[in-house]
Amino acid sequence: MSAVAAPAPARAAAGKPLPPVSYKAPIAYGAVAAVALLLFGILPASGRETAFTMFAPGENIQFSVPSKLTAIVLCLIALGLAAWSFQAARTRRKVGVWLPAVYAVVLVFALLTWAVAGKAQPLPLTSLLQGSLFLAVPLVFGALAGLVSERSGIINIAIEGQLLAGAFLAAVVATITSSAYVGLIAAPIAGALVSALLVVFAIKYVVDQIIVGVVLNVLVVGITSYLFSTVLRENSATLNAPERLPTLPIPLLSDIPVIGPVLFRQTILVYLMYVVVIVLQVLVFKSRWGLRMRAVGEHPKAADTVGIKVNRTRVWNTLLGGAIAGLGGAFFTVANGLAFGKEMTGGKGFIALAAMILGRWSPKGALAAALLFGFADNLQVVLGIIGTPIPSQIMLMTPYIVTIFAVAGLVGRVRAPAAEGVAYVK
Amino acid sequence: GSAPEESDDTAGGGEAGSDFKACMVSDSGGFEDKSFNQSGAEGLDRAAEELGIEEVKVESTAETDFTPNIDSLVQQDCNLIIGVGFLLEDPIQAAAEANPDVEFALIDSAFTDENFEPVTLDNAKPLLFNTQEAAYLAGYVAAGTSTTGTVATFGGIQLPSVSIFMDGFVDGVAKYNEDNGADVQVLGWDKEAQTGSFTGDFENQTNGQNLATGFIDQGADVIMPVAGPVGLGAAAAAQEAGDVSIVGVDADWFETSPDYSSIILTSVMKEIGQAVYDTVKEASAGSFSSEPYVGTLENEGIGIAPFHDFDSVVTDEVKTAVEDLKAQIVSGDLVVESISQN
Amino acid sequence: MSQATPAPEQPPAGSTAPARRDDGLESRAQGALREMLTSSWLVTVAALVLALVISGVLIAAADSAVQDAAGYFFARPADFFSAAWNAVWGAYVALFQGAVFDPGAATFARAIRPLTETMTWSVPLILAGLGLGIGFRAGMFNIGAQGQIILGAIFAGYIGFAWDLPPVLHLLLAVIGGVIGGGLWAGIAGYLKARTGANEVIVTIMLNNIAIYLVGYLLTTSAFKRGDSNNPVSPPVAGNALYPQLLGSQFRLHLGFVVAILAAVFVWWLMNRSTLGFAFRAVGSNPNAARTAGINVNRMYLLVMLVAGGLAGMAGTAQVLGTEKVLTAGIAASFGFDAITVALLGRSKPLGTFFAGLLFGALRAGGFAMQSRTGTPIDIVLVVQSLVVLFIAAPPLVRAVFRLPSPRGPGAQPAELAAPVVKEAAA
Amino acid sequence: MKLELRGITKRFGALVANDHIDLVVEPGEIHALLGENGAGKSTLMNVLYGFYDPDDGEILVDDRPVEFAGPGDAMAAGIGMVHQHFMLVPVFTVAENVVLGYEPVKGGGLIDLAEARRRVKEISDRFGFDVDPDAMVEDLPVGAQQRVEIIKALSRDARVLILDEPTAVLTPQETDELIAIMRQLKAAGTSIVFITHKLREVRAVADRITVIRRGKVVGSAWPDAAETELASLMVGRSVSLGVDRAPAQAGEVALRVRDLSVLDEAGVRQVDDVSFDVARGEIVAVAGVQGNGQTELTEVILGLQQPVAGSVVLDGTELVGRTVKQVLDAGVGFVPEDRTEDGVVADFSVAENLILDLYDRAPFARGISLDPKRVQENAERRTVEFDVRTPSVDAHAGTLSGGNQQKVVLAREMSRPLRLFIASQPTRGLDVGSIEFVHKRIVQERDSGTPVIIVSTELDEVLALADRIVVMYRGRIVGVVPGGTDRDVLGLMMAGVPQAEAVQQAATHHTVLGEADIEASEEESK
Ligand SMILES: Nc1ncnc2c1ncn2[C@@H]1O[C@H](COP(=O)(O)OP(=O)(O)OP(=O)(O)O)[C@@H](O)[C@H]1O
Ligand SMILES: Nc1ncnc2c1ncn2[C@@H]1O[C@H](COP(=O)(O)OP(=O)(O)OP(=O)(O)O)[C@@H](O)[C@H]1O
Ligand SMILES: [Mg+2]
Ligand SMILES: [Mg+2]
């Protein structure tokens, strides 16, 4: 179903399926786990404890584990997983995604156990997850925006601009109407307007889509900063003081230990994000709209020959994408009750673009990639809070380095929609 | 609306006060940074209004803009050019040397020669602030007010003008602990190692919000963000959390951020505006001196803001202790140090 | 500009040119006029005008005098228009005077200084734009010039202030260092693309962010700090390592401008006259055919990034050894991002990139005067820049607005519009 | 359903692709459309299918004029089309492709995949297609893709079916099946427009023939017209359909392929233990339906892929493990099967394309610098020598017609001394005239003593060129037979039937085309 599905059985059955034995992955797993065992387990002094906390309804659960022993056990589990994957490779069996996932979780915990060992502050697990989700929100919206338009064949480099425009309009409208919700409704309009420019130039005037996208980012930064310096500066109370969206805990669900408060004590924007991810995941791959959108992005001429209006489909999807990004832009202002500030999206649109590619143009992939980035970013924050001897600038690099490792090590070659970036002119 | 009388048009604008022109170059934060650029700009605005002089303000978007901005102000025949921020040190110094008939002022940095030894120029005045002294008091108050025994501070980017606040804050908390046998923790800054929490920029407020939430989750109930607009993110997080208060920086946040006035414990004020105003006033009166101005608790160039809504929360012991410490600092009995001090 | 378009009217090989209906001088003059009206430089100028007009609306809208006059628009519309005109005209005159020539200046040197400033600003834009252009033509969507400039500046700056070498040699080594720094940084993306297929868009975005923190970190270390000052500014670059100033100390214009010109010539040679450039272009246009013809496509990805990064690194040297003379965290300003637009506007060709760089340099240089003289926020420059590029990329729109005739008469094929510079971004 | 086109004119810029074309297709008729490349056949059909707007003329369905705003309208009017270049989305399943554009939906806009599968199954069963509705199209062999296209058209109840060169990718047996289906459809009252270059097929199945040349109808004919007659009507001059060539003067063995095996990314064995030899002065044709390992075989020899086992020795030198560059330098000339994908760089000039694999050596390069004058000279010479029709050597290769692009590739690959020449599908999509030229050059190369490997899915081509034929099926060599082997035997072998068995079967069951062959030769001998 997903675009990167395994090859169909037709041919595999025909030939003799004898996958080449590749030990690259197992060796990498093993090497990293061994280094981790040395660094986190064997070398550090013994006798220290690592404390963790997590929220449960009404209380804070705190527990401690012996650092050295725990780290050693975790690293050994990772080594075991490496051995498992080695065995799987030897017998030519495919391992599921669970293996790298569990492996990564285990090693991250080993790292945390080591990093927090002996610290006065416990490691707040709930808070770690909460912040990861928080930082991932705009990335998820941005990545989904890119996905919707790129799946239909229009490259959307303008995500950053769409986020920024959404943030701007949401703040201004929310302030004027004194309603965060009205601001939230305005945000997608701003994003869609940016998309409208994108489609006018990319489809009507057949300008290279990347050029348009790059330039639109500059344009939106220019316009919003200009208006901020001129109009908003003088009237910040009347134009740029948005209300905050209220937090709406979902009864029962929000009381689940650890993940309840993380997932279900959120604003409507985050719930919308869940909805959008799930709905898109279903619709992109299972609905008429999704099928047509993907057809137009993969092989527009084929779509045309079955009566699908290629450019119309592209226009609507790109506008929809812009609207989704615009909605994500509301995160920066009304969702958190913050006033608009110059360039306040701080390059998140580009990270979202990376998340979309890393997630292979699928909604759940985009979600996973955004969460990975959010987690890496927040891990850096949380470790900073607990106290680390590493300079802040180096800590701040973490999420970017993690992303490079993810794209180089785990993902490798990804396949973009085939007709992406190519104007459809009959 | 109705049209103004025709004759009004010509008379509008330029008050025929003085033809003194005072100009200002921001650093890359711009004049709405809720921080020193903004304070500086406000000082200049006040001078323009009250002294009837002409003002020109130009923003820089990056370090590369300083020299051209200063140059265009020189071309505009500015009499006094003020650079906001230590990053303008070299450009202001070069301009001062090249334009002996123009007066300059530089906020947050003194001038140095090629061996990095201090020098004085005839036509350039450094405006310096012993910010750590005020931050020290704020740290003391924060520690004395915290009910959880944990307070926090963080910065935008690790720069001396940022970490000087954090140094003073940490020392103030330590002083409180020492005086009261308490064990209030400071998260976010290790003065010894000079490492701590930073959001990475001065733009993305949500990063400040997230970081502050992290502090709050670790039990912090007083936070001092030294990150310009990103600090507002922290204020939003504090407001959301409930019983968490914020120590503002640069200006009195109770006044400048009315949305968050109810959670502002106090602010570490750096009276850049006043210093700018005074400098303009002197210069326009023809009594410019290149003598460095150093804002201290003594001359009230720095200080902590009133407690406003927290006046009843801050105990009398703390208030007395703060007055006492202030007196000691003014008298020189107590020296608050920061390696970021100019 | 649209030389990618085939010329269908061209006679088949062997046949002689068809006899032209030549109805005398009159029609020839008409032809010349038509030629002029349809030439791409006219479209460029028209696009610039259109961009200035639209930005003018923004300038006027944000001007307080205009807002006041708008309040009583129906009472006295003339006020409104004159206020708007004053605001817009004032801003643009200042822009011009800040970018080209300032007639009101006291001395001649001061009067032409703006032009030299434009040239100074254009240096990093041209150099980084040339690098990006090579990447685009070779099918690499490198958006990492920002990081590459920073790395170039770090290397060049360090050699410049920390080493003590004789003249010429010092400059030369510092420049080479900068080229290596930029090349290595870009090379990471090229290497990962070649080895693992990692998408260069992602990797270069990430490397930009890492570079920003890296320079921030280095400036806190004792190797890069000034004595015991904590300010994140490096010691000044030694005189021997500085690009000589071209017009004396009154002007900031330095040898970097000549380097940029030479680099443009070099890039032209590389892409059009060298075997390596041939391979770059082949890989960019059709990697499959290139591979089949024995070109090592993966190696080309790496080499392209090394060259592109080297040029961006050279842009970093222009900053640190020429214009700024010290290393700071903001040394690259936003040149790396602007250079993307410069390269795209210049259609990734050296000459085009050179002029696009000059145009953007002029807008930047003029922006300062505009801000200081008329108080127009400098952000408007971004609006002008982006609109210019959009309109230049869409000639039919500009023609429609100005009612210019289209180059191939009515019913021109849309192929003329599409001259995509970058074919694949994320393949 | 009766279909009529009146005065259809379609221009692309200055090019008149269709010039006042009239065409009538009677109900239940199989109407063949003949014409050389670029004659305007596909364009005409695309106009009929609503894909292009005609500049002039009208379309009548059952004598009523209709206006098609897009393919959707044409489909609604009962017109179905199987396009020359398959209009299938490679990453979709068969079922998804079939229902695309008129999807059955359940609630919430979700596609009813069960219903989609049912539709595919129903038609598959009716015509005896063996197509898995859940197979990914990109994994299907072309023959199966073709059937998907037909299912797609039929599932929309097409009453006029346009088949644009449907047989180009089929084995004779598959073609036979297709012909049977066409007859079945015809019997059910469906009209069919059938486009092909293969005169044999036309004569076998068509009720009527219309010939188009340069956008104009130049005549119509009945299926009993002689092939040479049809050919000259198409081209506008007389052409010879065979290749004149002397018997091979095979020398010693130059290329030895031994036990070669290749796996694809998914681990499927694409080339399975293949061994064969090629001697100097000999043309060995590798015959087989597309996707049976021929591509991989040639790519391994060139060094584009690495085998998991086996060796390729050319004149005593091992080629396996070498880079493409080293292999080319060893004297291998290579014409890839997909010229637009792998052969030419569309936005390079003709001159640049002519040095694509020679650019870094003398005389075109001096050190690291190109010598534009030599490049230009070379181009002038080669274009004349290979009769490349181009406005100038500076024209972009992408603007050349397919045949001329192919000549550019040939000119490049044959312009240096060769020790092995490999050409895949050397005449795919070319018209009769160009084919003649290309074949002549290949035979010339053989005659100069070069060992030649031709990979072709066209039996006509294999038969015209080969001195020996290697038949491949699913990565294995089914058999090696002499040139001139019976077409039906080859066809069966291409379907995996071992040689001995194939000979037996062919003797009893002739394909329609095979029979036509025999008839034709009988006629000629009369
Ligand atoms: N979209 C197009 N734009 C411009 N020219 C086109 C286009 N499509 C076809 N042509 C030109 O129109 C002419 C007729 O093309 P068409 O595809 O109809 O030929 P054909 O008879 O189907 O040839 P073939 O046998 O090669 O399929 C050719 O010269 C072709 O180059
Ligand atoms: N995209 C295009 N742009 C401009 N001209 C084109 C284009 N495609 C084809 N042509 C021109 O149209 C003419 C016919 O092209 P087409 O590909 O149909 O040739 P053809 O008749 O099929 O020749 P061949 O048999 O060699 O393939 C050629 O002269 C070619 O130069
Ligand atoms: Mg053709
Ligand atoms: Mg055709």
CSV table of N, CA and C in Angstrom, one decimal, chain A residues 184-254:
chain,number,residue,atom,x,y,z
A,184,LEU,N,-7.0,30.6,14.8
A,184,LEU,CA,-6.7,29.2,14.3
A,184,LEU,C,-7.3,29.0,13.0
A,185,ILE,N,-8.5,29.5,12.8
A,185,ILE,CA,-9.2,29.4,11.5
A,185,ILE,C,-8.5,30.2,10.4
A,186,ALA,N,-8.0,31.3,10.8
A,186,ALA,CA,-7.3,32.2,9.8
A,186,ALA,C,-6.0,31.6,9.4
A,187,ALA,N,-5.3,30.9,10.2
A,187,ALA,CA,-4.0,30.4,9.9
A,187,ALA,C,-3.9,29.7,8.6
A,188,PRO,N,-4.8,28.7,8.4
A,188,PRO,CA,-4.7,27.9,7.1
A,188,PRO,C,-4.9,28.8,5.9
A,189,ILE,N,-5.7,29.9,6.1
A,189,ILE,CA,-5.9,30.8,4.9
A,189,ILE,C,-4.6,31.4,4.5
A,190,ALA,N,-3.8,31.8,5.5
A,190,ALA,CA,-2.6,32.4,5.1
A,190,ALA,C,-1.7,31.4,4.4
A,191,GLY,N,-1.6,30.2,4.9
A,191,GLY,CA,-0.8,29.2,4.2
A,191,GLY,C,-1.3,28.9,2.8
A,192,ALA,N,-2.6,28.9,2.7
A,192,ALA,CA,-3.1,28.6,1.4
A,192,ALA,C,-2.8,29.7,0.4
A,193,LEU,N,-2.8,31.0,0.9
A,193,LEU,CA,-2.5,32.1,0.0
A,193,LEU,C,-1.1,31.9,-0.5
A,194,VAL,N,-0.1,31.5,0.3
A,194,VAL,CA,1.2,31.3,-0.1
A,194,VAL,C,1.2,30.2,-1.2
A,195,SER,N,0.4,29.2,-1.0
A,195,SER,CA,0.3,28.1,-1.9
A,195,SER,C,-0.3,28.6,-3.2
A,196,ALA,N,-1.2,29.6,-3.1
A,196,ALA,CA,-1.9,30.1,-4.3
A,196,ALA,C,-0.8,30.7,-5.2
A,197,LEU,N,0.1,31.5,-4.6
A,197,LEU,CA,1.2,32.1,-5.4
A,197,LEU,C,2.0,31.0,-6.0
A,198,LEU,N,2.3,30.0,-5.2
A,198,LEU,CA,3.1,28.8,-5.7
A,198,LEU,C,2.4,28.2,-7.0
A,199,VAL,N,1.1,28.0,-6.9
A,199,VAL,CA,0.5,27.4,-8.1
A,199,VAL,C,0.4,28.3,-9.3
A,200,VAL,N,0.1,29.6,-9.0
A,200,VAL,CA,0.0,30.5,-10.1
A,200,VAL,C,1.4,30.5,-10.9
A,201,PHE,N,2.5,30.6,-10.2
A,201,PHE,CA,3.7,30.7,-10.9
A,201,PHE,C,4.2,29.3,-11.4
A,202,ALA,N,3.9,28.3,-10.6
A,202,ALA,CA,4.4,27.0,-11.0
A,202,ALA,C,3.6,26.3,-12.1
A,203,ILE,N,2.3,26.5,-12.0
A,203,ILE,CA,1.4,25.9,-13.0
A,203,ILE,C,1.0,26.8,-14.1
A,204,LYS,N,0.5,28.0,-13.8
A,204,LYS,CA,0.1,28.9,-14.9
A,204,LYS,C,1.3,29.4,-15.7
A,205,TYR,N,2.4,29.8,-15.0
A,205,TYR,CA,3.5,30.4,-15.7
A,205,TYR,C,4.7,29.4,-15.8
A,206,VAL,N,4.4,28.1,-15.4
A,206,VAL,CA,5.4,27.1,-15.6
A,206,VAL,C,6.8,27.5,-15.1
A,207,VAL,N,6.9,28.2,-14.1
A,207,VAL,CA,8.2,28.6,-13.5
A,207,VAL,C,8.7,27.4,-12.7
A,208,ASP,N,10.0,27.1,-12.7
A,208,ASP,CA,10.5,26.0,-12.0
A,208,ASP,C,10.0,26.1,-10.5
A,209,GLN,N,9.5,25.0,-10.0
A,209,GLN,CA,8.8,25.0,-8.7
A,209,GLN,C,9.8,25.2,-7.6
A,210,ILE,N,11.0,24.8,-7.8
A,210,ILE,CA,11.9,25.1,-6.7
A,210,ILE,C,12.3,26.5,-6.6
A,211,ILE,N,12.4,27.2,-7.7
A,211,ILE,CA,12.7,28.6,-7.7
A,211,ILE,C,11.5,29.3,-7.0
A,212,VAL,N,10.3,29.0,-7.4
A,212,VAL,CA,9.2,29.7,-6.8
A,212,VAL,C,9.2,29.5,-5.3
A,213,GLY,N,9.4,28.2,-4.9
A,213,GLY,CA,9.3,27.9,-3.4
A,213,GLY,C,10.4,28.7,-2.6
A,214,VAL,N,11.6,28.6,-3.1
A,214,VAL,CA,12.7,29.3,-2.5
A,214,VAL,C,12.4,30.8,-2.3
A,215,VAL,N,11.9,31.4,-3.4
A,215,VAL,CA,11.6,32.8,-3.5
A,215,VAL,C,10.4,33.2,-2.6
A,216,LEU,N,9.4,32.3,-2.5
A,216,LEU,CA,8.3,32.6,-1.7
A,216,LEU,C,8.6,32.7,-0.2
A,217,ASN,N,9.6,31.8,0.2
A,217,ASN,CA,10.0,31.9,1.6
A,217,ASN,C,10.6,33.3,1.9
A,218,VAL,N,11.4,33.8,0.9
A,218,VAL,CA,12.0,35.1,1.2
A,218,VAL,C,10.9,36.1,1.2
A,219,LEU,N,10.0,36.0,0.3
A,219,LEU,CA,8.9,37.0,0.2
A,219,LEU,C,8.1,37.0,1.5
A,220,VAL,N,7.8,35.9,2.0
A,220,VAL,CA,6.9,35.9,3.2
A,220,VAL,C,7.7,36.5,4.4
A,221,VAL,N,9.0,36.1,4.5
A,221,VAL,CA,9.8,36.7,5.6
A,221,VAL,C,9.9,38.2,5.4
A,222,GLY,N,10.1,38.6,4.2
A,222,GLY,CA,10.1,40.1,3.9
A,222,GLY,C,8.8,40.8,4.3
A,223,ILE,N,7.7,40.2,3.8
A,223,ILE,CA,6.4,40.9,4.1
A,223,ILE,C,6.1,40.9,5.6
A,224,THR,N,6.2,39.7,6.2
A,224,THR,CA,5.8,39.7,7.6
A,224,THR,C,6.8,40.5,8.5
A,225,SER,N,8.1,40.5,8.2
A,225,SER,CA,9.0,41.3,9.0
A,225,SER,C,8.7,42.8,8.8
A,226,TYR,N,8.4,43.1,7.5
A,226,TYR,CA,8.1,44.5,7.2
A,226,TYR,C,6.9,45.0,8.0
A,227,LEU,N,5.8,44.2,7.9
A,227,LEU,CA,4.6,44.6,8.6
A,227,LEU,C,4.8,44.6,10.1
A,228,PHE,N,5.6,43.6,10.5
A,228,PHE,CA,5.9,43.6,12.0
A,228,PHE,C,6.6,44.9,12.4
A,229,SER,N,7.6,45.3,11.6
A,229,SER,CA,8.4,46.5,12.0
A,229,SER,C,7.5,47.8,11.8
A,230,THR,N,6.6,47.8,11.0
A,230,THR,CA,5.8,49.0,10.7
A,230,THR,C,4.5,49.0,11.4
A,231,VAL,N,3.6,48.1,11.0
A,231,VAL,CA,2.2,48.1,11.5
A,231,VAL,C,2.1,47.6,12.9
A,232,LEU,N,2.7,46.3,13.1
A,232,LEU,CA,2.5,45.7,14.4
A,232,LEU,C,3.3,46.4,15.5
A,233,ARG,N,4.4,46.9,15.2
A,233,ARG,CA,5.2,47.5,16.3
A,233,ARG,C,4.4,48.6,17.0
A,234,GLU,N,3.7,49.4,16.2
A,234,GLU,CA,3.0,50.5,16.8
A,234,GLU,C,1.7,50.1,17.5
A,235,ASN,N,1.2,49.0,17.1
A,235,ASN,CA,-0.1,48.6,17.6
A,235,ASN,C,-0.1,47.2,18.2
A,236,SER,N,0.9,46.9,19.0
A,236,SER,CA,1.0,45.5,19.4
A,236,SER,C,-0.1,45.1,20.3
A,237,ALA,N,-0.7,46.0,21.1
A,237,ALA,CA,-1.8,45.5,22.0
A,237,ALA,C,-3.0,45.2,21.1
A,238,THR,N,-3.2,46.0,20.1
A,238,THR,CA,-4.5,45.8,19.3
A,238,THR,C,-4.3,44.8,18.2
A,239,LEU,N,-3.0,44.5,17.8
A,239,LEU,CA,-2.8,43.7,16.6
A,239,LEU,C,-2.0,42.4,16.9
A,240,ASN,N,-1.3,42.4,18.0
A,240,ASN,CA,-0.3,41.3,18.2
A,240,ASN,C,-0.2,40.9,19.6
A,241,ALA,N,-1.4,40.6,20.2
A,241,ALA,CA,-1.4,40.0,21.5
A,241,ALA,C,-2.4,38.9,21.6
A,242,PRO,N,-2.1,37.8,20.9
A,242,PRO,CA,-3.2,36.8,20.8
A,242,PRO,C,-3.4,36.1,22.1
A,243,GLU,N,-4.6,35.6,22.2
A,243,GLU,CA,-5.0,34.7,23.4
A,243,GLU,C,-4.4,33.4,23.1
A,244,ARG,N,-4.3,32.6,24.2
A,244,ARG,CA,-3.8,31.3,24.0
A,244,ARG,C,-4.9,30.3,23.8
A,245,LEU,N,-4.7,29.3,23.0
A,245,LEU,CA,-5.7,28.2,22.9
A,245,LEU,C,-5.7,27.5,24.2
A,246,PRO,N,-6.9,27.2,24.7
A,246,PRO,CA,-6.9,26.5,26.0
A,246,PRO,C,-6.5,25.0,25.9
A,247,THR,N,-6.0,24.5,26.9
A,247,THR,CA,-5.6,23.1,27.0
A,247,THR,C,-6.9,22.3,27.3
A,248,LEU,N,-7.2,21.3,26.5
A,248,LEU,CA,-8.4,20.5,26.7
A,248,LEU,C,-8.1,19.1,27.0
A,249,PRO,N,-7.9,18.8,28.3
A,249,PRO,CA,-7.6,17.4,28.7
A,249,PRO,C,-8.8,16.5,28.3
A,250,ILE,N,-8.5,15.4,27.7
A,250,ILE,CA,-9.5,14.5,27.3
A,250,ILE,C,-9.8,13.6,28.5
A,251,PRO,N,-11.0,13.5,29.0
A,251,PRO,CA,-11.3,12.8,30.2
A,251,PRO,C,-10.9,11.3,30.0
A,252,LEU,N,-10.5,10.7,31.1
A,252,LEU,CA,-10.0,9.3,31.1
A,252,LEU,C,-8.7,9.1,30.4
A,253,LEU,N,-8.7,9.4,29.1
A,253,LEU,CA,-7.4,9.2,28.4
A,253,LEU,C,-6.2,10.0,29.0
A,254,SER,N,-6.6,11.2,29.4
A,254,SER,CA,-5.5,12.0,29.9
A,254,SER,C,-5.0,11.5,31.3
